[in-house]
């Protein structure tokens, strides 16, 4: 066993889907799986509480999740823990010893109209390891899609995406956007260049430079470079329709000081059609530094 994958569960259908994805991730990495339930937040049911109390309900939640994980990946060593604290606090603490934290896009008690729950957004911004938010089903055989902006902070996301594509034995599609269609320019946006070939050439060089060195380390991974004219949010969301995973950095170029999760990452989290991995710049990448924590 080379590390630990953590999955947060709350009894919702979304969290059970996350368990299945987490079990497959653990199997891919030869890692253990830890199923975590935090029972310190608001009660997760409407009306009178169960007769046998909240702790018994929590035990049933984790038992169901463990059964799902073992059915999905029978060879993965799976354990569970129930912690009496807020989910955000618990999962953030768990991320310090994990290779990866997996969470459903929405859990119980979410506000109507929100596409991604507050726990998922907070964890993506503050977790100590990459966070995989299960937005939709991964497409078997689909590529890993990587959003590239050329920022130094995004290099961890590049490493993560190559490692994931290698494990899955699928292509990596590295996407970088430039400008947009000619037309009105919103405040703060770059104006369209009169010669489309000029910025495209620069952006292709930026994309190639962002990936330098990985081709040698991951020689078996087919890589496709895509420089797309358009907005990064719309481009990555559209690419997610055929992907099994989208990888983004937590923050890229042009971010506002103090924001830990950029607008592009948030938009992809809310609207992608497949699981989304958010990788912060200071994360330890899987495969670096040996084991990723114990039980």
PDB file of C-alpha atoms in Angstrom:
ATOM      1  CA  UNK A   1       0.000   0.000   0.000  1.00  0.00           C
ATOM      2  CA  UNK A   2       1.547   3.288  -1.110  1.00  0.00           C
ATOM      3  CA  UNK A   3      -0.753   5.859   0.479  1.00  0.00           C
ATOM      4  CA  UNK A   4      -4.246   6.794   1.464  1.00  0.00           C
ATOM      5  CA  UNK A   5      -7.348   8.001  -0.358  1.00  0.00           C
ATOM      6  CA  UNK A   6      -9.973   9.677   1.838  1.00  0.00           C
ATOM      7  CA  UNK A   7     -13.638   9.955   0.884  1.00  0.00           C
ATOM      8  CA  UNK A   8     -16.218  12.010   2.761  1.00  0.00           C
ATOM      9  CA  UNK A   9     -19.689  10.473   3.148  1.00  0.00           C
ATOM     10  CA  UNK A  10     -22.980  11.813   4.515  1.00  0.00           C
ATOM     11  CA  UNK A  11     -25.565   9.277   3.372  1.00  0.00           C
ATOM     12  CA  UNK A  12     -26.497  11.165   0.209  1.00  0.00           C
ATOM     13  CA  UNK A  13     -26.585   9.612  -3.248  1.00  0.00           C
ATOM     14  CA  UNK A  14     -23.818  12.021  -4.271  1.00  0.00           C
ATOM     15  CA  UNK A  15     -21.504  10.756  -1.551  1.00  0.00           C
ATOM     16  CA  UNK A  16     -22.122   7.113  -2.475  1.00  0.00           C
ATOM     17  CA  UNK A  17     -21.126   7.923  -6.047  1.00  0.00           C
ATOM     18  CA  UNK A  18     -17.993   9.574  -4.631  1.00  0.00           C
ATOM     19  CA  UNK A  19     -17.248   6.375  -2.687  1.00  0.00           C
ATOM     20  CA  UNK A  20     -17.280   4.332  -5.905  1.00  0.00           C
ATOM     21  CA  UNK A  21     -14.907   6.804  -7.583  1.00  0.00           C
ATOM     22  CA  UNK A  22     -12.640   6.902  -4.508  1.00  0.00           C
ATOM     23  CA  UNK A  23     -12.458   3.097  -4.377  1.00  0.00           C
ATOM     24  CA  UNK A  24     -11.342   3.001  -8.011  1.00  0.00           C
ATOM     25  CA  UNK A  25      -8.760   5.713  -7.323  1.00  0.00           C
ATOM     26  CA  UNK A  26      -7.396   3.744  -4.372  1.00  0.00           C
ATOM     27  CA  UNK A  27      -7.149   0.615  -6.514  1.00  0.00           C
ATOM     28  CA  UNK A  28      -5.331   2.538  -9.269  1.00  0.00           C
ATOM     29  CA  UNK A  29      -2.762   3.837  -6.792  1.00  0.00           C
ATOM     30  CA  UNK A  30      -2.366   0.700  -4.712  1.00  0.00           C
ATOM     31  CA  UNK A  31      -3.562   2.797  -1.784  1.00  0.00           C
ATOM     32  CA  UNK A  32      -5.822   2.223   1.197  1.00  0.00           C
ATOM     33  CA  UNK A  33      -9.248   3.835   1.397  1.00  0.00           C
ATOM     34  CA  UNK A  34     -10.569   5.670   4.435  1.00  0.00           C
ATOM     35  CA  UNK A  35     -14.319   6.372   4.569  1.00  0.00           C
ATOM     36  CA  UNK A  36     -14.942   9.427   6.756  1.00  0.00           C
ATOM     37  CA  UNK A  37     -18.228  10.670   8.186  1.00  0.00           C
ATOM     38  CA  UNK A  38     -18.457  13.892  10.207  1.00  0.00           C
ATOM     39  CA  UNK A  39     -21.487  14.024  12.479  1.00  0.00           C
ATOM     40  CA  UNK A  40     -20.950  17.384  14.138  1.00  0.00           C
ATOM     41  CA  UNK A  41     -22.921  19.546  11.713  1.00  0.00           C
ATOM     42  CA  UNK A  42     -26.675  20.164  11.416  1.00  0.00           C
ATOM     43  CA  UNK A  43     -28.895  17.078  11.588  1.00  0.00           C
ATOM     44  CA  UNK A  44     -29.074  15.485   8.136  1.00  0.00           C
ATOM     45  CA  UNK A  45     -32.775  14.602   8.218  1.00  0.00           C
ATOM     46  CA  UNK A  46     -36.086  16.426   8.391  1.00  0.00           C
ATOM     47  CA  UNK A  47     -38.597  15.679  11.110  1.00  0.00           C
ATOM     48  CA  UNK A  48     -38.086  13.495  14.203  1.00  0.00           C
ATOM     49  CA  UNK A  49     -34.637  11.897  14.601  1.00  0.00           C
ATOM     50  CA  UNK A  50     -34.167   8.131  14.239  1.00  0.00           C
ATOM     51  CA  UNK A  51     -35.185   6.229  17.379  1.00  0.00           C
ATOM     52  CA  UNK A  52     -31.712   4.792  17.918  1.00  0.00           C
ATOM     53  CA  UNK A  53     -29.993   8.179  17.754  1.00  0.00           C
ATOM     54  CA  UNK A  54     -27.572  10.052  15.587  1.00  0.00           C
ATOM     55  CA  UNK A  55     -24.505   7.885  16.200  1.00  0.00           C
ATOM     56  CA  UNK A  56     -26.343   4.750  15.114  1.00  0.00           C
ATOM     57  CA  UNK A  57     -27.494   6.563  11.974  1.00  0.00           C
ATOM     58  CA  UNK A  58     -23.897   7.602  11.293  1.00  0.00           C
ATOM     59  CA  UNK A  59     -22.731   4.004  11.712  1.00  0.00           C
ATOM     60  CA  UNK A  60     -25.277   2.888   9.125  1.00  0.00           C
ATOM     61  CA  UNK A  61     -24.061   5.610   6.720  1.00  0.00           C
ATOM     62  CA  UNK A  62     -20.442   4.455   6.897  1.00  0.00           C
ATOM     63  CA  UNK A  63     -21.418   0.766   6.759  1.00  0.00           C
ATOM     64  CA  UNK A  64     -23.338   1.378   3.532  1.00  0.00           C
ATOM     65  CA  UNK A  65     -20.408   3.343   2.115  1.00  0.00           C
ATOM     66  CA  UNK A  66     -17.867   0.654   3.072  1.00  0.00           C
ATOM     67  CA  UNK A  67     -20.052  -2.012   1.431  1.00  0.00           C
ATOM     68  CA  UNK A  68     -20.200   0.091  -1.738  1.00  0.00           C
ATOM     69  CA  UNK A  69     -16.426   0.574  -1.750  1.00  0.00           C
ATOM     70  CA  UNK A  70     -15.690  -3.124  -1.264  1.00  0.00           C
ATOM     71  CA  UNK A  71     -18.127  -4.062  -4.012  1.00  0.00           C
ATOM     72  CA  UNK A  72     -16.477  -1.540  -6.358  1.00  0.00           C
ATOM     73  CA  UNK A  73     -12.857  -2.474  -5.545  1.00  0.00           C
ATOM     74  CA  UNK A  74     -12.717  -5.756  -3.604  1.00  0.00           C
ATOM     75  CA  UNK A  75      -8.927  -5.796  -3.262  1.00  0.00           C
ATOM     76  CA  UNK A  76      -8.668  -2.376  -1.619  1.00  0.00           C
ATOM     77  CA  UNK A  77      -8.169  -2.290   2.141  1.00  0.00           C
ATOM     78  CA  UNK A  78     -11.034  -0.111   3.380  1.00  0.00           C
ATOM     79  CA  UNK A  79     -11.535   1.330   6.838  1.00  0.00           C
ATOM     80  CA  UNK A  80     -13.846   3.973   8.249  1.00  0.00           C
ATOM     81  CA  UNK A  81     -14.011   6.629  10.910  1.00  0.00           C
ATOM     82  CA  UNK A  82     -16.840   8.711  12.415  1.00  0.00           C
ATOM     83  CA  UNK A  83     -15.831  12.077  13.873  1.00  0.00           C
ATOM     84  CA  UNK A  84     -18.032  14.399  15.928  1.00  0.00           C
ATOM     85  CA  UNK A  85     -17.090  17.661  14.223  1.00  0.00           C
ATOM     86  CA  UNK A  86     -18.046  19.827  11.261  1.00  0.00           C
ATOM     87  CA  UNK A  87     -17.455  18.166   7.867  1.00  0.00           C
ATOM     88  CA  UNK A  88     -15.217  20.979   6.583  1.00  0.00           C
ATOM     89  CA  UNK A  89     -12.983  20.783   9.668  1.00  0.00           C
ATOM     90  CA  UNK A  90     -12.789  16.992   9.581  1.00  0.00           C
ATOM     91  CA  UNK A  91     -11.995  16.645   5.882  1.00  0.00           C
ATOM     92  CA  UNK A  92      -9.459  19.451   5.910  1.00  0.00           C
ATOM     93  CA  UNK A  93      -7.653  17.679   8.762  1.00  0.00           C
ATOM     94  CA  UNK A  94      -7.869  14.334   6.956  1.00  0.00           C
ATOM     95  CA  UNK A  95      -6.337  15.871   3.827  1.00  0.00           C
ATOM     96  CA  UNK A  96      -3.036  16.427   5.645  1.00  0.00           C
ATOM     97  CA  UNK A  97      -2.270  12.694   5.609  1.00  0.00           C
ATOM     98  CA  UNK A  98      -3.912  11.796   2.278  1.00  0.00           C
ATOM     99  CA  UNK A  99      -2.794  11.480  -1.299  1.00  0.00           C
ATOM    100  CA  UNK A 100      -6.264  12.485  -2.437  1.00  0.00           C
ATOM    101  CA  UNK A 101      -9.579  13.513  -0.900  1.00  0.00           C
ATOM    102  CA  UNK A 102     -12.732  12.609  -2.827  1.00  0.00           C
ATOM    103  CA  UNK A 103     -16.075  14.265  -2.173  1.00  0.00           C
ATOM    104  CA  UNK A 104     -19.462  14.410  -3.845  1.00  0.00           C
ATOM    105  CA  UNK A 105     -20.484  17.669  -5.472  1.00  0.00           C
ATOM    106  CA  UNK A 106     -23.445  18.117  -3.118  1.00  0.00           C
ATOM    107  CA  UNK A 107     -24.476  16.471   0.107  1.00  0.00           C
ATOM    108  CA  UNK A 108     -27.422  16.525   2.448  1.00  0.00           C
ATOM    109  CA  UNK A 109     -28.674  19.894   3.578  1.00  0.00           C
ATOM    110  CA  UNK A 110     -27.448  21.789   0.514  1.00  0.00           C
ATOM    111  CA  UNK A 111     -29.294  24.919  -0.524  1.00  0.00           C
ATOM    112  CA  UNK A 112     -31.546  24.595  -3.563  1.00  0.00           C
ATOM    113  CA  UNK A 113     -29.944  26.052  -6.674  1.00  0.00           C
ATOM    114  CA  UNK A 114     -26.350  25.378  -5.602  1.00  0.00           C
ATOM    115  CA  UNK A 115     -24.601  23.025  -8.011  1.00  0.00           C
ATOM    116  CA  UNK A 116     -21.663  22.376  -5.704  1.00  0.00           C
ATOM    117  CA  UNK A 117     -21.882  22.300  -1.918  1.00  0.00           C
ATOM    118  CA  UNK A 118     -19.957  24.640   0.362  1.00  0.00           C
ATOM    119  CA  UNK A 119     -17.904  21.758   1.784  1.00  0.00           C
ATOM    120  CA  UNK A 120     -16.592  20.840  -1.679  1.00  0.00           C
ATOM    121  CA  UNK A 121     -15.699  24.441  -2.529  1.00  0.00           C
ATOM    122  CA  UNK A 122     -14.011  25.062   0.830  1.00  0.00           C
ATOM    123  CA  UNK A 123     -12.016  21.855   0.661  1.00  0.00           C
ATOM    124  CA  UNK A 124     -10.865  22.570  -2.901  1.00  0.00           C
ATOM    125  CA  UNK A 125      -9.549  25.922  -1.688  1.00  0.00           C
ATOM    126  CA  UNK A 126      -8.012  24.796   1.611  1.00  0.00           C
ATOM    127  CA  UNK A 127      -7.191  21.084   1.400  1.00  0.00           C
ATOM    128  CA  UNK A 128      -3.610  19.957   1.930  1.00  0.00           C
ATOM    129  CA  UNK A 129      -3.734  17.479  -0.960  1.00  0.00           C
ATOM    130  CA  UNK A 130      -5.488  17.363  -4.346  1.00  0.00           C
ATOM    131  CA  UNK A 131      -9.285  17.289  -4.035  1.00  0.00           C
ATOM    132  CA  UNK A 132     -11.454  15.317  -6.441  1.00  0.00           C
ATOM    133  CA  UNK A 133     -15.048  16.569  -6.652  1.00  0.00           C
ATOM    134  CA  UNK A 134     -17.365  14.071  -8.335  1.00  0.00           C
ATOM    135  CA  UNK A 135     -19.478  16.294 -10.558  1.00  0.00           C
ATOM    136  CA  UNK A 136     -20.613  13.634 -13.016  1.00  0.00           C
ATOM    137  CA  UNK A 137     -19.668  10.139 -14.159  1.00  0.00           C
ATOM    138  CA  UNK A 138     -16.171   9.605 -15.609  1.00  0.00           C
ATOM    139  CA  UNK A 139     -16.268   8.543 -19.255  1.00  0.00           C
ATOM    140  CA  UNK A 140     -14.472   5.165 -19.527  1.00  0.00           C
ATOM    141  CA  UNK A 141     -11.707   5.500 -22.075  1.00  0.00           C
ATOM    142  CA  UNK A 142     -12.047   9.276 -22.155  1.00  0.00           C
ATOM    143  CA  UNK A 143      -8.958  11.453 -21.794  1.00  0.00           C
ATOM    144  CA  UNK A 144      -7.687  13.397 -18.832  1.00  0.00           C
ATOM    145  CA  UNK A 145      -8.238  17.078 -19.647  1.00  0.00           C
ATOM    146  CA  UNK A 146      -5.808  19.593 -18.154  1.00  0.00           C
ATOM    147  CA  UNK A 147      -6.425  23.320 -18.030  1.00  0.00           C
ATOM    148  CA  UNK A 148      -3.088  25.115 -18.590  1.00  0.00           C
ATOM    149  CA  UNK A 149      -2.534  28.822 -17.970  1.00  0.00           C
ATOM    150  CA  UNK A 150       1.266  28.891 -17.762  1.00  0.00           C
ATOM    151  CA  UNK A 151       1.349  30.062 -14.140  1.00  0.00           C
ATOM    152  CA  UNK A 152       3.941  28.738 -11.693  1.00  0.00           C
ATOM    153  CA  UNK A 153       1.142  27.652  -9.353  1.00  0.00           C
ATOM    154  CA  UNK A 154      -0.284  25.480 -12.120  1.00  0.00           C
ATOM    155  CA  UNK A 155       2.781  23.238 -12.344  1.00  0.00           C
ATOM    156  CA  UNK A 156       1.466  20.928  -9.630  1.00  0.00           C
ATOM    157  CA  UNK A 157      -1.703  20.449 -11.644  1.00  0.00           C
ATOM    158  CA  UNK A 158       0.400  19.519 -14.683  1.00  0.00           C
ATOM    159  CA  UNK A 159       2.269  16.857 -12.703  1.00  0.00           C
ATOM    160  CA  UNK A 160      -0.964  15.503 -11.264  1.00  0.00           C
ATOM    161  CA  UNK A 161      -2.657  15.301 -14.665  1.00  0.00           C
ATOM    162  CA  UNK A 162       0.241  13.414 -16.264  1.00  0.00           C
ATOM    163  CA  UNK A 163       0.326  10.926 -13.366  1.00  0.00           C
ATOM    164  CA  UNK A 164      -3.436  10.351 -13.625  1.00  0.00           C
ATOM    165  CA  UNK A 165      -3.315   9.839 -17.393  1.00  0.00           C
ATOM    166  CA  UNK A 166      -0.440   7.362 -16.979  1.00  0.00           C
ATOM    167  CA  UNK A 167      -2.312   5.331 -14.371  1.00  0.00           C
ATOM    168  CA  UNK A 168      -5.462   5.254 -16.469  1.00  0.00           C
ATOM    169  CA  UNK A 169      -3.509   4.536 -19.673  1.00  0.00           C
ATOM    170  CA  UNK A 170      -5.415   7.246 -21.539  1.00  0.00           C
ATOM    171  CA  UNK A 171      -4.366  10.367 -23.476  1.00  0.00           C
ATOM    172  CA  UNK A 172      -3.810  13.732 -21.836  1.00  0.00           C
ATOM    173  CA  UNK A 173      -5.452  16.715 -23.515  1.00  0.00           C
ATOM    174  CA  UNK A 174      -3.706  19.928 -22.455  1.00  0.00           C
ATOM    175  CA  UNK A 175      -5.974  22.904 -23.118  1.00  0.00           C
ATOM    176  CA  UNK A 176      -4.993  26.560 -23.192  1.00  0.00           C
ATOM    177  CA  UNK A 177      -7.265  29.357 -24.314  1.00  0.00           C
ATOM    178  CA  UNK A 178      -6.493  32.596 -26.070  1.00  0.00           C
ATOM    179  CA  UNK A 179      -8.677  35.659 -26.446  1.00  0.00           C
ATOM    180  CA  UNK A 180     -12.149  35.006 -27.741  1.00  0.00           C
ATOM    181  CA  UNK A 181     -14.310  35.521 -30.742  1.00  0.00           C
ATOM    182  CA  UNK A 182     -14.151  39.072 -32.145  1.00  0.00           C
ATOM    183  CA  UNK A 183     -16.768  41.247 -30.595  1.00  0.00           C
ATOM    184  CA  UNK A 184     -17.458  43.318 -27.459  1.00  0.00           C
ATOM    185  CA  UNK A 185     -14.811  43.004 -24.769  1.00  0.00           C
ATOM    186  CA  UNK A 186     -15.858  42.886 -21.115  1.00  0.00           C
ATOM    187  CA  UNK A 187     -14.053  45.155 -18.610  1.00  0.00           C
ATOM    188  CA  UNK A 188     -10.633  43.763 -17.738  1.00  0.00           C
ATOM    189  CA  UNK A 189     -10.596  41.218 -20.570  1.00  0.00           C
ATOM    190  CA  UNK A 190      -7.866  41.140 -23.197  1.00  0.00           C
ATOM    191  CA  UNK A 191      -8.847  42.753 -26.481  1.00  0.00           C
ATOM    192  CA  UNK A 192      -8.923  40.456 -29.529  1.00  0.00           C
ATOM    193  CA  UNK A 193      -5.667  40.576 -31.483  1.00  0.00           C
ATOM    194  CA  UNK A 194      -5.992  41.729 -35.089  1.00  0.00           C
ATOM    195  CA  UNK A 195      -3.743  38.887 -36.262  1.00  0.00           C
ATOM    196  CA  UNK A 196      -5.035  35.581 -34.815  1.00  0.00           C
ATOM    197  CA  UNK A 197      -1.874  33.719 -35.842  1.00  0.00           C
ATOM    198  CA  UNK A 198       0.392  35.908 -33.675  1.00  0.00           C
ATOM    199  CA  UNK A 199      -1.175  35.265 -30.256  1.00  0.00           C
ATOM    200  CA  UNK A 200      -1.842  31.632 -31.172  1.00  0.00           C
ATOM    201  CA  UNK A 201       1.878  31.113 -31.798  1.00  0.00           C
ATOM    202  CA  UNK A 202       2.798  32.624 -28.453  1.00  0.00           C
ATOM    203  CA  UNK A 203       0.184  30.563 -26.638  1.00  0.00           C
ATOM    204  CA  UNK A 204       1.368  27.332 -28.257  1.00  0.00           C
ATOM    205  CA  UNK A 205       4.873  28.085 -27.003  1.00  0.00           C
ATOM    206  CA  UNK A 206       3.499  28.814 -23.541  1.00  0.00           C
ATOM    207  CA  UNK A 207       1.609  25.523 -23.582  1.00  0.00           C
ATOM    208  CA  UNK A 208       4.683  23.565 -24.687  1.00  0.00           C
ATOM    209  CA  UNK A 209       6.836  25.236 -22.030  1.00  0.00           C
ATOM    210  CA  UNK A 210       4.286  24.463 -19.313  1.00  0.00           C
ATOM    211  CA  UNK A 211       4.542  20.742 -20.121  1.00  0.00           C
ATOM    212  CA  UNK A 212       8.323  20.579 -20.529  1.00  0.00           C
ATOM    213  CA  UNK A 213      10.011  17.647 -18.820  1.00  0.00           C
ATOM    214  CA  UNK A 214       6.878  15.571 -18.380  1.00  0.00           C
ATOM    215  CA  UNK A 215       7.057  13.968 -21.803  1.00  0.00           C
ATOM    216  CA  UNK A 216      10.305  12.276 -20.751  1.00  0.00           C
ATOM    217  CA  UNK A 217       8.913  11.085 -17.397  1.00  0.00           C
ATOM    218  CA  UNK A 218       5.620   9.906 -18.876  1.00  0.00           C
ATOM    219  CA  UNK A 219       6.711   8.737 -22.292  1.00  0.00           C
ATOM    220  CA  UNK A 220       3.795   6.317 -22.679  1.00  0.00           C
ATOM    221  CA  UNK A 221       1.159   9.040 -22.265  1.00  0.00           C
ATOM    222  CA  UNK A 222      -0.139  10.392 -25.589  1.00  0.00           C
ATOM    223  CA  UNK A 223      -0.411  14.182 -25.292  1.00  0.00           C
ATOM    224  CA  UNK A 224      -2.570  16.455 -27.401  1.00  0.00           C
ATOM    225  CA  UNK A 225      -2.010  20.215 -27.248  1.00  0.00           C
ATOM    226  CA  UNK A 226      -5.085  22.351 -27.850  1.00  0.00           C
ATOM    227  CA  UNK A 227      -4.949  26.142 -28.101  1.00  0.00           C
ATOM    228  CA  UNK A 228      -8.562  27.259 -28.261  1.00  0.00           C
ATOM    229  CA  UNK A 229      -9.915  30.708 -28.977  1.00  0.00           C
ATOM    230  CA  UNK A 230     -12.521  31.331 -26.313  1.00  0.00           C
ATOM    231  CA  UNK A 231     -13.044  31.609 -22.574  1.00  0.00           C
ATOM    232  CA  UNK A 232     -11.319  29.079 -20.296  1.00  0.00           C
ATOM    233  CA  UNK A 233     -14.498  28.347 -18.319  1.00  0.00           C
ATOM    234  CA  UNK A 234     -16.623  27.491 -21.335  1.00  0.00           C
ATOM    235  CA  UNK A 235     -13.791  25.597 -23.051  1.00  0.00           C
ATOM    236  CA  UNK A 236     -13.043  23.323 -20.094  1.00  0.00           C
ATOM    237  CA  UNK A 237     -16.707  22.700 -19.341  1.00  0.00           C
ATOM    238  CA  UNK A 238     -17.304  21.674 -22.950  1.00  0.00           C
ATOM    239  CA  UNK A 239     -14.190  19.442 -22.914  1.00  0.00           C
ATOM    240  CA  UNK A 240     -15.496  17.723 -19.777  1.00  0.00           C
ATOM    241  CA  UNK A 241     -18.369  16.188 -21.758  1.00  0.00           C
ATOM    242  CA  UNK A 242     -16.081  13.513 -23.192  1.00  0.00           C
ATOM    243  CA  UNK A 243     -13.453  13.355 -20.416  1.00  0.00           C
ATOM    244  CA  UNK A 244     -13.038  10.974 -17.530  1.00  0.00           C
ATOM    245  CA  UNK A 245     -11.309  13.660 -15.456  1.00  0.00           C
ATOM    246  CA  UNK A 246     -10.667  17.403 -15.643  1.00  0.00           C
ATOM    247  CA  UNK A 247      -7.670  18.788 -13.754  1.00  0.00           C
ATOM    248  CA  UNK A 248      -7.360  22.463 -12.840  1.00  0.00           C
ATOM    249  CA  UNK A 249      -5.160  24.517 -10.565  1.00  0.00           C
ATOM    250  CA  UNK A 250      -6.782  26.236  -7.629  1.00  0.00           C
ATOM    251  CA  UNK A 251      -5.696  29.650  -8.879  1.00  0.00           C
ATOM    252  CA  UNK A 252      -4.102  30.876 -12.072  1.00  0.00           C
ATOM    253  CA  UNK A 253      -3.021  34.083 -13.705  1.00  0.00           C
ATOM    254  CA  UNK A 254      -4.965  37.202 -12.951  1.00  0.00           C
ATOM    255  CA  UNK A 255      -6.332  36.025  -9.621  1.00  0.00           C
ATOM    256  CA  UNK A 256      -7.206  38.492  -6.903  1.00  0.00           C
ATOM    257  CA  UNK A 257      -4.963  38.539  -3.843  1.00  0.00           C
ATOM    258  CA  UNK A 258      -6.588  36.647  -0.978  1.00  0.00           C
ATOM    259  CA  UNK A 259      -8.737  34.379  -3.143  1.00  0.00           C
ATOM    260  CA  UNK A 260      -7.718  30.741  -2.706  1.00  0.00           C
ATOM    261  CA  UNK A 261      -9.947  29.376  -5.465  1.00  0.00           C
ATOM    262  CA  UNK A 262     -10.008  31.135  -8.817  1.00  0.00           C
ATOM    263  CA  UNK A 263     -13.069  31.915 -10.896  1.00  0.00           C
ATOM    264  CA  UNK A 264     -12.208  29.370 -13.606  1.00  0.00           C
ATOM    265  CA  UNK A 265     -11.778  26.576 -11.061  1.00  0.00           C
ATOM    266  CA  UNK A 266     -15.055  27.500  -9.378  1.00  0.00           C
ATOM    267  CA  UNK A 267     -16.924  27.590 -12.693  1.00  0.00           C
ATOM    268  CA  UNK A 268     -15.600  24.151 -13.661  1.00  0.00           C
ATOM    269  CA  UNK A 269     -16.507  22.767 -10.232  1.00  0.00           C
ATOM    270  CA  UNK A 270     -20.067  24.011 -10.666  1.00  0.00           C
ATOM    271  CA  UNK A 271     -20.689  23.001 -14.264  1.00  0.00           C
ATOM    272  CA  UNK A 272     -18.352  20.190 -15.409  1.00  0.00           C
ATOM    273  CA  UNK A 273     -19.859  16.951 -16.731  1.00  0.00           C
ATOM    274  CA  UNK A 274     -17.250  14.651 -15.133  1.00  0.00           C
ATOM    275  CA  UNK A 275     -15.164  14.544 -11.932  1.00  0.00           C
ATOM    276  CA  UNK A 276     -12.902  17.564 -11.364  1.00  0.00           C
ATOM    277  CA  UNK A 277      -9.563  17.512  -9.551  1.00  0.00           C
ATOM    278  CA  UNK A 278      -8.415  20.800  -8.026  1.00  0.00           C
ATOM    279  CA  UNK A 279      -4.679  20.933  -7.314  1.00  0.00           C
ATOM    280  CA  UNK A 280      -3.233  23.751  -5.251  1.00  0.00           C
ATOM    281  CA  UNK A 281       0.275  24.981  -5.977  1.00  0.00           C
ATOM    282  CA  UNK A 282       1.782  23.764  -2.704  1.00  0.00           C
ATOM    283  CA  UNK A 283       0.306  20.256  -2.794  1.00  0.00           C
ATOM    284  CA  UNK A 284       2.502  17.203  -2.613  1.00  0.00           C
ATOM    285  CA  UNK A 285       1.954  15.329  -5.869  1.00  0.00           C
ATOM    286  CA  UNK A 286       1.320  11.621  -5.726  1.00  0.00           C
ATOM    287  CA  UNK A 287       4.476   9.647  -6.234  1.00  0.00           C
ATOM    288  CA  UNK A 288       6.649  12.296  -4.553  1.00  0.00           C
ATOM    289  CA  UNK A 289       8.045  11.739  -1.113  1.00  0.00           C
ATOM    290  CA  UNK A 290       6.965   8.125  -0.552  1.00  0.00           C
ATOM    291  CA  UNK A 291       3.999   7.161   1.548  1.00  0.00           C
ATOM    292  CA  UNK A 292       1.129   9.545   1.928  1.00  0.00           C
ATOM    293  CA  UNK A 293       0.051   8.845   5.473  1.00  0.00           C
ATOM    294  CA  UNK A 294      -1.086   5.829   7.472  1.00  0.00           C
ATOM    295  CA  UNK A 295      -4.244   4.652   9.094  1.00  0.00           C
TER     296      UNK A 295
END
